[in-house]
Amino acid sequence: MLAVAALAGLAGCTSQPAATAPQASAAPLRTIAEKSGLRVGVAVDTDRLSDSAYAKLTAQQFSTVTPENAMKWEVVEPKQGQYDWSAADKLVDFAQAHGQLVRGHNLVWYSQLPQWLTDEAPSLTADQLSAILQKHITDEVTHFTGKIWQWDVVNEAFDDSGNLRDNIWIEKLGPDYIADAFRWAHAADPDAKLFLNDYGIETDGLKSQAEYDFVKQLVAQGVPIDGVGFETHLDADDPEQDLQTVMTQYAKLGIDVAITEADVKARTPVSKIDKTIQSSMFADSMSACLAVKQCISYTLWDLDDKDSWIPQYFPGEGGATLYDDELKPKPQYVALQQALAKGVKTAPPRSK
Ligand code: G3I
C-alpha cells in the first residue's frame, strides 16, 4: 500500500520554496545499497554503452545490469541455428569490468520471438516445438554459464485475468512448458538463480493470487525455481501497491524475490503532483524490498526518460525513470536514494 503519510509530506514539499527541495547525496545507489546487502540495477540498451555519459552513470550507480533486449530470442538467434551473442557479450564484459552482476532476460516469452519461429510454429508438432525450446534454453544458458546471476527463465506467463497466457507455448505444450523450462535451465547452469518474472503482481488481486498458487505448486513439485521477479511497472494514476505483503508470501515459500523492471509512468508533461506521487511510489517500492530479507535486487527499467520504453507503448505518457533527457537526476532519484539509505534488508539466506 502506498505510504499516504509520506506522500502527503512530499506533496507538502512541492509547495515550499525551492531551497527545501530534496538534494541528492553524492553516494551512488550501489554504494548505499551495500550496507543492506541489496543489489541495485538497471536495464541497459547495449547500443548506448558507446555514449560515455550513459556508460559512466551505468557503471557508477548500479551493481547489477539487465540487457533490455540483447538476450531476447529474436536477437540471439535471428536465423535458426545462427547465433549472435555480440550485444549480450558486450554487456556481460561491461558488467565484469565494473564489478556488476547480470540478470539474464529472458529465455521464454511470447514476445520478441524470432520471425522464423513465429512462422514455423503453427506447423510444428508438440515434440518438435519442445525440442526447439529445450535447445534454445540449453544453448543460451550454456553460452553464459557462470556469468549470469539471475535468469528470467519464463517471462509474463500469466494474463491480466490470472490465467496462463494463451501463447504458442501453452497452445502446443500445455502448462508443463514452464516447469520444463526451469529444469532445462537448471541443467545448463545449476548455479544461476532461476526466476519467473511478471508484471501486475505488485497488488493483491486475481493475477497475483493465481501466480502465487502456481509458484507454490512448482516449489512443492521440486521444480528448480529460485525466485519471482516483480516487474513493478507502476503508474502515478494508480498508486496502490501491496508489494511487501505479496513478496513476503513468496519468501515464506523459501524462494527469493526481486524488483526487476521498476518505473513509474505519468501523463506528460508530468505535473508537480504526479512527480511527487512518482517519487513516493519509487520510495515505497524500495522500502518494501528492503523490508523483505529475500528481496535480493531492485532493478530500474531504463536509465533515463529519453531511453524509456513508455512513450512508444503509452503515447502521451512518460517521465517514468530517475533521470531526465540530459541524464540529470530527477527528484524521483533523490526519493529512491533516501528510501535506500534507510536500509534494513540483510544478506539473503542462501548463497546461490
Ligand atoms: O528490432 C528493431 C530494429 O530492427 C529497429 O531498427 C528498431 C527501430 O525502432 O526497432 C527495433 O525493435 C524494437 C525493439 O525493442 C528492439 O530495440 C521495437 O521497436 C521495440 O518495440 C522493442 O521494445 C522493447 C519491448 O520490450 C518489446 O516488447 C523495449 O525496448 C523493452 O524495454 C521492452 O521490455 C519489456 C521487458 O522485456 C518485459 N517486460 C516489459 C518490458 C516493457 O515492455
Tab-separated table of N, CA and C in Angstrom, residues 36-39 149-150 195 228 230 232 243-244 247-248 251 255-260 285-299 345-349:
chain	number	residue	atom	x	y	z
A	36	SER	N	22.958	-2.857	3.071
A	36	SER	CA	21.758	-3.677	3.263
A	36	SER	C	21.853	-5.012	2.527
A	37	GLY	N	22.948	-5.242	1.836
A	37	GLY	CA	23.101	-6.494	1.091
A	37	GLY	C	22.179	-6.561	-0.117
A	38	LEU	N	21.828	-5.388	-0.648
A	38	LEU	CA	20.921	-5.336	-1.802
A	38	LEU	C	21.700	-4.928	-3.052
A	39	ARG	N	21.377	-5.531	-4.173
A	39	ARG	CA	21.945	-5.088	-5.460
A	39	ARG	C	20.942	-4.152	-6.126
A	149	TRP	N	23.822	-14.106	-12.921
A	149	TRP	CA	23.410	-14.247	-11.520
A	149	TRP	C	21.982	-14.782	-11.441
A	150	GLN	N	21.075	-14.081	-12.107
A	150	GLN	CA	19.666	-14.485	-12.127
A	150	GLN	C	19.216	-14.553	-13.588
A	195	PHE	N	14.376	-17.441	-12.195
A	195	PHE	CA	13.209	-16.629	-11.829
A	195	PHE	C	12.049	-16.787	-12.799
A	228	VAL	N	10.886	-15.141	-7.737
A	228	VAL	CA	9.847	-14.491	-8.543
A	228	VAL	C	10.237	-13.026	-8.727
A	230	PHE	N	9.246	-9.252	-9.715
A	230	PHE	CA	8.136	-8.290	-9.790
A	230	PHE	C	8.582	-7.168	-10.724
A	232	THR	N	7.099	-4.442	-11.638
A	232	THR	CA	6.863	-3.160	-10.962
A	232	THR	C	6.844	-1.976	-11.938
A	243	LEU	N	3.229	-4.545	-2.400
A	243	LEU	CA	4.480	-5.268	-2.691
A	243	LEU	C	5.031	-6.041	-1.499
A	244	GLN	N	5.099	-5.381	-0.362
A	244	GLN	CA	5.728	-6.052	0.777
A	244	GLN	C	4.935	-7.298	1.181
A	247	MET	N	5.383	-9.989	-1.651
A	247	MET	CA	6.747	-10.530	-1.650
A	247	MET	C	6.986	-11.432	-0.440
A	248	THR	N	6.403	-11.042	0.682
A	248	THR	CA	6.574	-11.855	1.900
A	248	THR	C	5.950	-13.237	1.729
A	251	ALA	N	8.383	-15.242	-0.119
A	251	ALA	CA	9.560	-15.522	0.726
A	251	ALA	C	9.265	-16.685	1.663
A	255	ILE	N	11.705	-19.045	-1.297
A	255	ILE	CA	12.368	-18.564	-2.507
A	255	ILE	C	12.643	-17.060	-2.396
A	256	ASP	N	13.480	-16.582	-3.310
A	256	ASP	CA	13.819	-15.162	-3.327
A	256	ASP	C	12.790	-14.378	-4.140
A	257	VAL	N	12.845	-13.074	-3.990
A	257	VAL	CA	12.063	-12.179	-4.844
A	257	VAL	C	12.995	-11.063	-5.306
A	258	ALA	N	12.575	-10.366	-6.349
A	258	ALA	CA	13.361	-9.225	-6.838
A	258	ALA	C	12.422	-8.259	-7.527
A	259	ILE	N	12.767	-6.997	-7.449
A	259	ILE	CA	12.076	-5.988	-8.264
A	259	ILE	C	12.910	-5.864	-9.528
A	260	THR	N	12.303	-6.142	-10.670
A	260	THR	CA	13.109	-6.388	-11.873
A	260	THR	C	13.014	-5.314	-12.953
A	285	SER	N	8.316	1.350	-3.135
A	285	SER	CA	8.701	0.038	-3.665
A	285	SER	C	10.093	-0.346	-3.157
A	286	MET	N	10.973	0.652	-3.032
A	286	MET	CA	12.297	0.364	-2.465
A	286	MET	C	12.177	-0.054	-1.003
A	287	SER	N	11.337	0.663	-0.252
A	287	SER	CA	11.168	0.328	1.167
A	287	SER	C	10.590	-1.078	1.326
A	288	ALA	N	9.670	-1.443	0.442
A	288	ALA	CA	9.083	-2.791	0.508
A	288	ALA	C	10.161	-3.843	0.294
A	289	CYS	N	11.012	-3.600	-0.691
A	289	CYS	CA	12.092	-4.556	-0.974
A	289	CYS	C	13.026	-4.655	0.232
A	290	LEU	N	13.345	-3.519	0.810
A	290	LEU	CA	14.276	-3.523	1.952
A	290	LEU	C	13.674	-4.179	3.195
A	291	ALA	N	12.344	-4.244	3.226
A	291	ALA	CA	11.685	-4.843	4.388
A	291	ALA	C	11.632	-6.369	4.287
A	292	VAL	N	11.981	-6.902	3.109
A	292	VAL	CA	11.887	-8.354	2.894
A	292	VAL	C	13.303	-8.896	2.666
A	293	LYS	N	13.765	-9.693	3.596
A	293	LYS	CA	15.159	-10.157	3.538
A	293	LYS	C	15.474	-10.882	2.230
A	294	GLN	N	14.474	-11.552	1.692
A	294	GLN	CA	14.693	-12.342	0.468
A	294	GLN	C	14.599	-11.503	-0.805
A	295	CYS	N	14.421	-10.192	-0.681
A	295	CYS	CA	14.397	-9.330	-1.878
A	295	CYS	C	15.849	-9.000	-2.231
A	296	ILE	N	16.354	-9.650	-3.271
A	296	ILE	CA	17.811	-9.619	-3.484
A	296	ILE	C	18.271	-8.522	-4.437
A	297	SER	N	17.351	-7.976	-5.229
A	297	SER	CA	17.787	-6.890	-6.123
A	297	SER	C	16.613	-5.992	-6.491
A	298	TYR	N	16.969	-4.753	-6.797
A	298	TYR	CA	15.975	-3.747	-7.204
A	298	TYR	C	16.498	-3.150	-8.506
A	299	THR	N	15.845	-3.486	-9.606
A	299	THR	CA	16.325	-3.053	-10.927
A	299	THR	C	15.349	-2.066	-11.554
A	345	LYS	N	17.191	-4.523	4.979
A	345	LYS	CA	17.377	-5.882	4.470
A	345	LYS	C	18.815	-6.366	4.711
A	346	THR	N	18.955	-7.604	5.133
A	346	THR	CA	20.310	-8.151	5.305
A	346	THR	C	20.556	-9.181	4.210
A	347	ALA	N	21.717	-9.763	4.240
A	347	ALA	CA	22.095	-10.693	3.167
A	347	ALA	C	21.079	-11.824	3.030
A	348	PRO	N	20.817	-12.267	1.800
A	348	PRO	CA	19.865	-13.355	1.599
A	348	PRO	C	20.350	-14.647	2.269
A	349	PRO	N	19.414	-15.503	2.689
A	349	PRO	CA	19.786	-16.694	3.434
A	349	PRO	C	20.570	-17.726	2.619
